[in-house]
mmCIF file of C-alpha atoms in Angstrom:
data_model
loop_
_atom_site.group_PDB
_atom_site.id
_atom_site.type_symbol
_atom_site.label_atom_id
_atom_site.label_comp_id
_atom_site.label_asym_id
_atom_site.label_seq_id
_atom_site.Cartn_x
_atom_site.Cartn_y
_atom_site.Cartn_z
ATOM 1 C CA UNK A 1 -12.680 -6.584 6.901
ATOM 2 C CA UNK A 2 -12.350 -3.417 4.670
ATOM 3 C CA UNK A 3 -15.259 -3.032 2.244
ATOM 4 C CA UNK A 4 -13.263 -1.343 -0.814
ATOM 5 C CA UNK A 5 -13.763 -3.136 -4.562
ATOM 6 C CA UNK A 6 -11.767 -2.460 -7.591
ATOM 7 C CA UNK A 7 -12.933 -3.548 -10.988
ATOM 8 C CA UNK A 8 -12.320 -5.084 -13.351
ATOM 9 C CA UNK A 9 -9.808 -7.358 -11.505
ATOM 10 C CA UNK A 10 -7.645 -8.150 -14.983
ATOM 11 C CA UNK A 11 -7.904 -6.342 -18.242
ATOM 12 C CA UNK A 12 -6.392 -6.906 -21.212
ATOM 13 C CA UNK A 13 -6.779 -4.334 -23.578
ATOM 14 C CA UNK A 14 -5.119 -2.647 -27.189
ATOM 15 C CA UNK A 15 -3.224 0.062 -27.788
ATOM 16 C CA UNK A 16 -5.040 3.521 -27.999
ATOM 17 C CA UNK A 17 -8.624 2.374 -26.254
ATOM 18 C CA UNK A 18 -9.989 4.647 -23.488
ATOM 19 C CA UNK A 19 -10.225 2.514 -20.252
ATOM 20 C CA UNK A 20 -11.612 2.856 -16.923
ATOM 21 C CA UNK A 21 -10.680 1.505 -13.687
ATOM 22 C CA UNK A 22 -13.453 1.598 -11.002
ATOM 23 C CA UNK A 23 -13.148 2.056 -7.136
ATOM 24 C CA UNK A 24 -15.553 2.126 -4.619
ATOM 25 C CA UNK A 25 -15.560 1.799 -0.631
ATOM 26 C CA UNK A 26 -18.519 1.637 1.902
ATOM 27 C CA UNK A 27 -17.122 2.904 4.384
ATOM 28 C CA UNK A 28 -18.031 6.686 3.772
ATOM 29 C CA UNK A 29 -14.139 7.485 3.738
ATOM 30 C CA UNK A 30 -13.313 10.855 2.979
ATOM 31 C CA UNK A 31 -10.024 10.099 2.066
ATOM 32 C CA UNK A 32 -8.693 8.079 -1.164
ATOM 33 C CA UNK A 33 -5.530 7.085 -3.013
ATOM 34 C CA UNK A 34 -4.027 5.393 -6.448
ATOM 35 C CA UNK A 35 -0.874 3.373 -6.297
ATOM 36 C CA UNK A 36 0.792 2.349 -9.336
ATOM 37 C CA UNK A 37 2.785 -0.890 -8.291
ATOM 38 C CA UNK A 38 5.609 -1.755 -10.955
ATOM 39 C CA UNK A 39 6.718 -5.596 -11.307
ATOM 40 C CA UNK A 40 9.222 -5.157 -8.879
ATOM 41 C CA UNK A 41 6.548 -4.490 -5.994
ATOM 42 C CA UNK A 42 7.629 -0.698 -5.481
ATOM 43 C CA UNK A 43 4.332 1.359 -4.740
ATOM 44 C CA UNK A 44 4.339 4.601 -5.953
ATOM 45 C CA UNK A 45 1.425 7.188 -5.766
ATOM 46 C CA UNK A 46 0.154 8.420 -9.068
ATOM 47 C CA UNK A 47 -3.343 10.217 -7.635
ATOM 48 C CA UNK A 48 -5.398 11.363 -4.406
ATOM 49 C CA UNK A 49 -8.108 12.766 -2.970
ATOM 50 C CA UNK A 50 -9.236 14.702 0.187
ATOM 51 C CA UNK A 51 -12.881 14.225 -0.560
ATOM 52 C CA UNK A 52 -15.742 15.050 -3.178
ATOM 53 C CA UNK A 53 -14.527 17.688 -5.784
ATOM 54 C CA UNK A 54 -10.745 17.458 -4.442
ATOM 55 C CA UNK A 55 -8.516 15.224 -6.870
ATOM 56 C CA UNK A 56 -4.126 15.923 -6.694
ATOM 57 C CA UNK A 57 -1.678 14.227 -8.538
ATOM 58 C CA UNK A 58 0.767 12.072 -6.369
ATOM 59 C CA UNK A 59 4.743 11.651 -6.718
ATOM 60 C CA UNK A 60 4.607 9.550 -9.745
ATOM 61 C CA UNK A 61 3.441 11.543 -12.719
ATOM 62 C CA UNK A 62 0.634 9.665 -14.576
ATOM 63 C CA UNK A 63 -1.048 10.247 -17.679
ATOM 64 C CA UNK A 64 -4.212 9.234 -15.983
ATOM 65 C CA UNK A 65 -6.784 11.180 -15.117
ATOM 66 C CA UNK A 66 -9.214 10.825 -11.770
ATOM 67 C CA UNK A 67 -12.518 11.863 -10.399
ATOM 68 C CA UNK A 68 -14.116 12.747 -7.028
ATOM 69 C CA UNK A 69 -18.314 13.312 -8.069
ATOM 70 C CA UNK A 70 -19.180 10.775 -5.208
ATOM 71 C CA UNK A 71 -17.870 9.717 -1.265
ATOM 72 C CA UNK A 72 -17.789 6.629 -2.035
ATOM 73 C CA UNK A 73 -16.793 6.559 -5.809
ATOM 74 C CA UNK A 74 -12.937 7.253 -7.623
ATOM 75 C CA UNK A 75 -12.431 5.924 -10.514
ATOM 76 C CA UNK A 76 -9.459 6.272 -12.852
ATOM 77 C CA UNK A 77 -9.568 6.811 -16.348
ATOM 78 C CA UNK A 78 -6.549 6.426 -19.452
ATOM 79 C CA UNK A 79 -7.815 8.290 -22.645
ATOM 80 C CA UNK A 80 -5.425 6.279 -24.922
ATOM 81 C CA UNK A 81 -3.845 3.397 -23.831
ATOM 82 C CA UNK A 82 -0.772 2.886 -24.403
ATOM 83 C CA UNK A 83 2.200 -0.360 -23.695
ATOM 84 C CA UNK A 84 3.925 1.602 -21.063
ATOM 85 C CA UNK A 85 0.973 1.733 -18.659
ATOM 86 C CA UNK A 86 1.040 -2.129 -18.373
ATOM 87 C CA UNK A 87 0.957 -2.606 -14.207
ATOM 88 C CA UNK A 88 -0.946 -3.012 -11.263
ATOM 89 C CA UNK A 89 -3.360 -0.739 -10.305
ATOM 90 C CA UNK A 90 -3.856 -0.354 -6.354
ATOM 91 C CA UNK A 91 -7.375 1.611 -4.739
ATOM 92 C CA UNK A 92 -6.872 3.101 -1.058
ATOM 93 C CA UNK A 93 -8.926 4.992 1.192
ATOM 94 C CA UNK A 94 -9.034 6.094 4.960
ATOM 95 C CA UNK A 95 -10.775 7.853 7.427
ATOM 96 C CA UNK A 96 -10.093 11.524 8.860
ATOM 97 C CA UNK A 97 -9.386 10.625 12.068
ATOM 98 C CA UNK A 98 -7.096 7.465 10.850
ATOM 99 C CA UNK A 99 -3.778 6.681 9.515
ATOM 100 C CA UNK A 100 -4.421 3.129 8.515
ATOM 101 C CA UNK A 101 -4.783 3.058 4.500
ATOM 102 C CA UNK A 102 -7.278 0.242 3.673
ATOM 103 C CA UNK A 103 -6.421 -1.478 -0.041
ATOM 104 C CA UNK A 104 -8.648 -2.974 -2.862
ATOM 105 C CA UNK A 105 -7.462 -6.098 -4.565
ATOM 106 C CA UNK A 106 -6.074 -4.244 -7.293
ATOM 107 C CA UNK A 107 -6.908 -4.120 -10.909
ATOM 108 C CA UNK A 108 -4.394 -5.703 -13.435
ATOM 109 C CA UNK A 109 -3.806 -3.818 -16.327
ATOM 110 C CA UNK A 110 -1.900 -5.116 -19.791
ATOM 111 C CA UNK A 111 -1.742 -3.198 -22.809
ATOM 112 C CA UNK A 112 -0.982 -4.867 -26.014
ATOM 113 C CA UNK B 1 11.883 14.349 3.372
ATOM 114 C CA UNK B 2 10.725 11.141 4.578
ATOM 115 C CA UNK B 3 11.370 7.805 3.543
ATOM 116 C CA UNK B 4 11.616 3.927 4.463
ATOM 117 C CA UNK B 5 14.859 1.811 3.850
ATOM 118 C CA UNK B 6 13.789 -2.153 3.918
ATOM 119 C CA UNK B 7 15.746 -5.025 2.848
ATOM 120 C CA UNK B 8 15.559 -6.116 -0.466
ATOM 121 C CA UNK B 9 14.856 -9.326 -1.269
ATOM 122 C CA UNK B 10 13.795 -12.143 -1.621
ATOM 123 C CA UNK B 11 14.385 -14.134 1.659
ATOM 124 C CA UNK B 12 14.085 -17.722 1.284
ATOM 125 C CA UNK B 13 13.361 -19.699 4.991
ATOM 126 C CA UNK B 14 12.690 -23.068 6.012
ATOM 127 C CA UNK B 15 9.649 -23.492 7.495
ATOM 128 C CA UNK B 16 9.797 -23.108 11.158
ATOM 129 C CA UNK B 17 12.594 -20.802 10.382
ATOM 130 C CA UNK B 18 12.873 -17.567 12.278
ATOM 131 C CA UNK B 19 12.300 -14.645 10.331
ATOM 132 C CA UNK B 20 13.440 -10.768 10.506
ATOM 133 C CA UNK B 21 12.889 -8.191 7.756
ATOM 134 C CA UNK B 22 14.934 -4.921 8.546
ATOM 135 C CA UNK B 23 12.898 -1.191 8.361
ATOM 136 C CA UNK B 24 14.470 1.918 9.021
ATOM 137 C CA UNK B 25 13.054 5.033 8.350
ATOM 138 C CA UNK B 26 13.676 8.786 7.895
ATOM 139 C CA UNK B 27 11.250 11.443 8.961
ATOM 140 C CA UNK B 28 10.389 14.563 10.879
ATOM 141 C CA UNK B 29 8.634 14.483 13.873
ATOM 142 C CA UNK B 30 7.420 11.762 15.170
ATOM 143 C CA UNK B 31 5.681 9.247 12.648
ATOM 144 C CA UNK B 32 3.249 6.324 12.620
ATOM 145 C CA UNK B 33 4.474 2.787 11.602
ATOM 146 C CA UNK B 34 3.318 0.265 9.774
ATOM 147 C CA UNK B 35 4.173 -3.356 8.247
ATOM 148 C CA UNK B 36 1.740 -4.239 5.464
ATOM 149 C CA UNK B 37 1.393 -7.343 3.800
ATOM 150 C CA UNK B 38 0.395 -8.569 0.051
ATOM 151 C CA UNK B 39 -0.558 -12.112 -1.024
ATOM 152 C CA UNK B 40 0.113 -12.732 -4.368
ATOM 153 C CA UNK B 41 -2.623 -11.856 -6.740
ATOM 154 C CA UNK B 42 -4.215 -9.906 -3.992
ATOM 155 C CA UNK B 43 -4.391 -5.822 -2.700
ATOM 156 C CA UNK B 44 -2.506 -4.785 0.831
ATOM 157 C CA UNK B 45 -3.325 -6.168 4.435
ATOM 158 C CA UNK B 46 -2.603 -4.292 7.085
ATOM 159 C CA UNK B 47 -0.370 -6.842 9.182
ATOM 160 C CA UNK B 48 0.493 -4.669 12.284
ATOM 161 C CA UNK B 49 1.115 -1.429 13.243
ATOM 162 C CA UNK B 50 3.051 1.456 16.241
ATOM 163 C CA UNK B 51 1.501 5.244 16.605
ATOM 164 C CA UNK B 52 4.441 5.827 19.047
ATOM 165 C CA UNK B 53 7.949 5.065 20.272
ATOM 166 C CA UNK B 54 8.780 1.444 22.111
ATOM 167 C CA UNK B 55 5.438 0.758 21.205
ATOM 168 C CA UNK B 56 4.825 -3.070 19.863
ATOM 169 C CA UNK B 57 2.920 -4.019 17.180
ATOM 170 C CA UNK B 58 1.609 -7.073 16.920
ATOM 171 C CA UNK B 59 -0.650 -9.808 14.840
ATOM 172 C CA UNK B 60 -0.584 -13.509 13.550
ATOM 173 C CA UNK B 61 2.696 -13.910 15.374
ATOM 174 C CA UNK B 62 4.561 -11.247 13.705
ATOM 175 C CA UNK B 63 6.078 -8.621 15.780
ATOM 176 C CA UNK B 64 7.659 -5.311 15.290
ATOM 177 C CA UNK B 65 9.230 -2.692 17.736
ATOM 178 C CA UNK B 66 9.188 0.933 17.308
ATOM 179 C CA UNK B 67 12.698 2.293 18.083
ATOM 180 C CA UNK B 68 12.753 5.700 18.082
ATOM 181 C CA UNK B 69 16.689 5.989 18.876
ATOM 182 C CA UNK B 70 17.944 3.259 16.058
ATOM 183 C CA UNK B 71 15.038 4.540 13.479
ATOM 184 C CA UNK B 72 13.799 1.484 12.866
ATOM 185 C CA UNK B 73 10.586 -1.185 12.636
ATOM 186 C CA UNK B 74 12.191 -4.198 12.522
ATOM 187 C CA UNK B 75 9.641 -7.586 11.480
ATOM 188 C CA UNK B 76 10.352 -10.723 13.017
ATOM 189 C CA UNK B 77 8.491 -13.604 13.186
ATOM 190 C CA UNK B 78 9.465 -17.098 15.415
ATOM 191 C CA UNK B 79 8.748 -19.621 13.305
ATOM 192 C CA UNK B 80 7.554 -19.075 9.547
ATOM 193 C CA UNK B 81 4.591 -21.187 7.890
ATOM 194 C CA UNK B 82 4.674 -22.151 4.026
ATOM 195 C CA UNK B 83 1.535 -19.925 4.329
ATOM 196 C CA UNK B 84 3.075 -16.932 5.186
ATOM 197 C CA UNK B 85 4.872 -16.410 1.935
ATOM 198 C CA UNK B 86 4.111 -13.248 0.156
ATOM 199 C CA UNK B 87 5.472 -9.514 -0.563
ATOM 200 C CA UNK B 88 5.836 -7.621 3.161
ATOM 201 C CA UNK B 89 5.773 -3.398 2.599
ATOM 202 C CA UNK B 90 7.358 -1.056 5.762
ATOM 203 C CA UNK B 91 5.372 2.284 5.929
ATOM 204 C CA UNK B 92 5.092 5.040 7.372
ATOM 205 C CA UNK B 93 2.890 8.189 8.050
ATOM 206 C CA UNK B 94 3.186 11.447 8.853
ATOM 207 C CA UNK B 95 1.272 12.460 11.951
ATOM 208 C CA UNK B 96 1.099 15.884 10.909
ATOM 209 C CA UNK B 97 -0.129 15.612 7.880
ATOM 210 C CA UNK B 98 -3.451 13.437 8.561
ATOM 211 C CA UNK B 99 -4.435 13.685 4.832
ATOM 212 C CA UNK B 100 -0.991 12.528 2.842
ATOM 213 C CA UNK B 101 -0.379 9.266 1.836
ATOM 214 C CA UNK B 102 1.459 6.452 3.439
ATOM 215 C CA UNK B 103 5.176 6.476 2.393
ATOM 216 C CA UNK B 104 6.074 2.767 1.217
ATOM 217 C CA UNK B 105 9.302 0.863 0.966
ATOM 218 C CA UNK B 106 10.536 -0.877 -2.053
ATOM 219 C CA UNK B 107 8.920 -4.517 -0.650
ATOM 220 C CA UNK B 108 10.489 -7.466 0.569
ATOM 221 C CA UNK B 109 9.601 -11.072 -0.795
ATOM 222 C CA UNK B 110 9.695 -13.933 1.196
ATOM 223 C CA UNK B 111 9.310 -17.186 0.179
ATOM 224 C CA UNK B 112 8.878 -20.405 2.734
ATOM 225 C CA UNK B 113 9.522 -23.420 1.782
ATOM 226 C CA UNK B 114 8.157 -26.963 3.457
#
């Protein structure tokens, strides 16, 4: 079983707060990814990383911002919050030497 | 560039029923497959998976095929449980590029009723 936690799991939250979303795997992956699922199901990749210090912004341009201090560690963070980032917030990682992505539970996010 | 083409949704079965999800996929080279799987309220399983042409993939009685010639992954599964309902993704990878992301499909929901 993949060891990867996301928190908070839900989060309701007001317009214009700073928020962040926390991810963290034991597996010492060097490799992690966030997924922006809409509520249609499609995935789409809004950030990555290659390891500690590397960050890249995916195909889906996010005002969100990421960072890589730790291995183990990425967490996501929205300055001002805002309606439109309302969705589901996915946490990957993998190994070097893999190409089997291994997912958190998510974090729900709704912005009133 | 590449991309996955899965049906859309949703499929509603019987249990018992026999179930097939259609993937087919564009890409370069010569790509990794996979068929991931998400229970509602939850993240992404890995279901099954192929690294390589006519190679199966396999797991909780769901099967796929890797055909190289007809581009596809195709999911099928003998006889569906009520249990087995949820949101199935087609992926794929890019062998050459170790470090990029998986590319997803759109989803497919399937929903089994007793």
């Amino acid at each position: 079983e993949a060891d990867i936690y996301q928190t908070p799991r839900y989060l309701v939250i007001g317009t214009g707060k700073k928020i962040t979303l926390e991810c963290s795997q034991t597996m010492g992956h060097d490799k992690m990814y966030w997924y922006q699922q809409d509520p249609g199901m499609e995935l789409h990749l809004i950030h990555y990383s290659y390891g500690v210090n590397s960050t890249e912004k995916g195909d889906l341009s996010s005002e969100s911002t990421v960072s890589r201090i730790r291995t183990e560690h990425f967490p996501l963070t929205l300055e001002s919050a805002r309606p439109s980032h309302t969705s589901q917030y996915l946490c990957a990682s993998k190994g070097w030497d893999s190409y089997e992505q291994y997912f958190g539970p998510g974090t729900r996010l709704t912005v009133t | 560039g590449n991309s996955v083409t899965q049906m859309e949704g949703p499929v509603t079965l019987s249990e018992e029923a026999f179930l097939t999800i259609n993937c087919t996929y564009t890409a370069t080279g010569y790509p990794s497959l996979f068929w991931y799987v998400q229970y509602p309220g939850e993240g992404l399983q890995l279901l099954l998976k192929a690294t390589k042409a006519d190679d199966k993939g396999s797991n909780k009685g769901f099967e796929a095929t890797y055909r190289k010639e007809t581009t596809s992954f195709h999911l099928e599964k003998g006889s569906v449980q009520v249990s087995d309902s949820a949101v199935y993704f087609c992926a794929l990878s890019d062998p050459s590029k170790a470090g990029t992301a998986l590319i997803f499909g759109k989803g497919t929901t399937l929903s089994v009723s007793s």
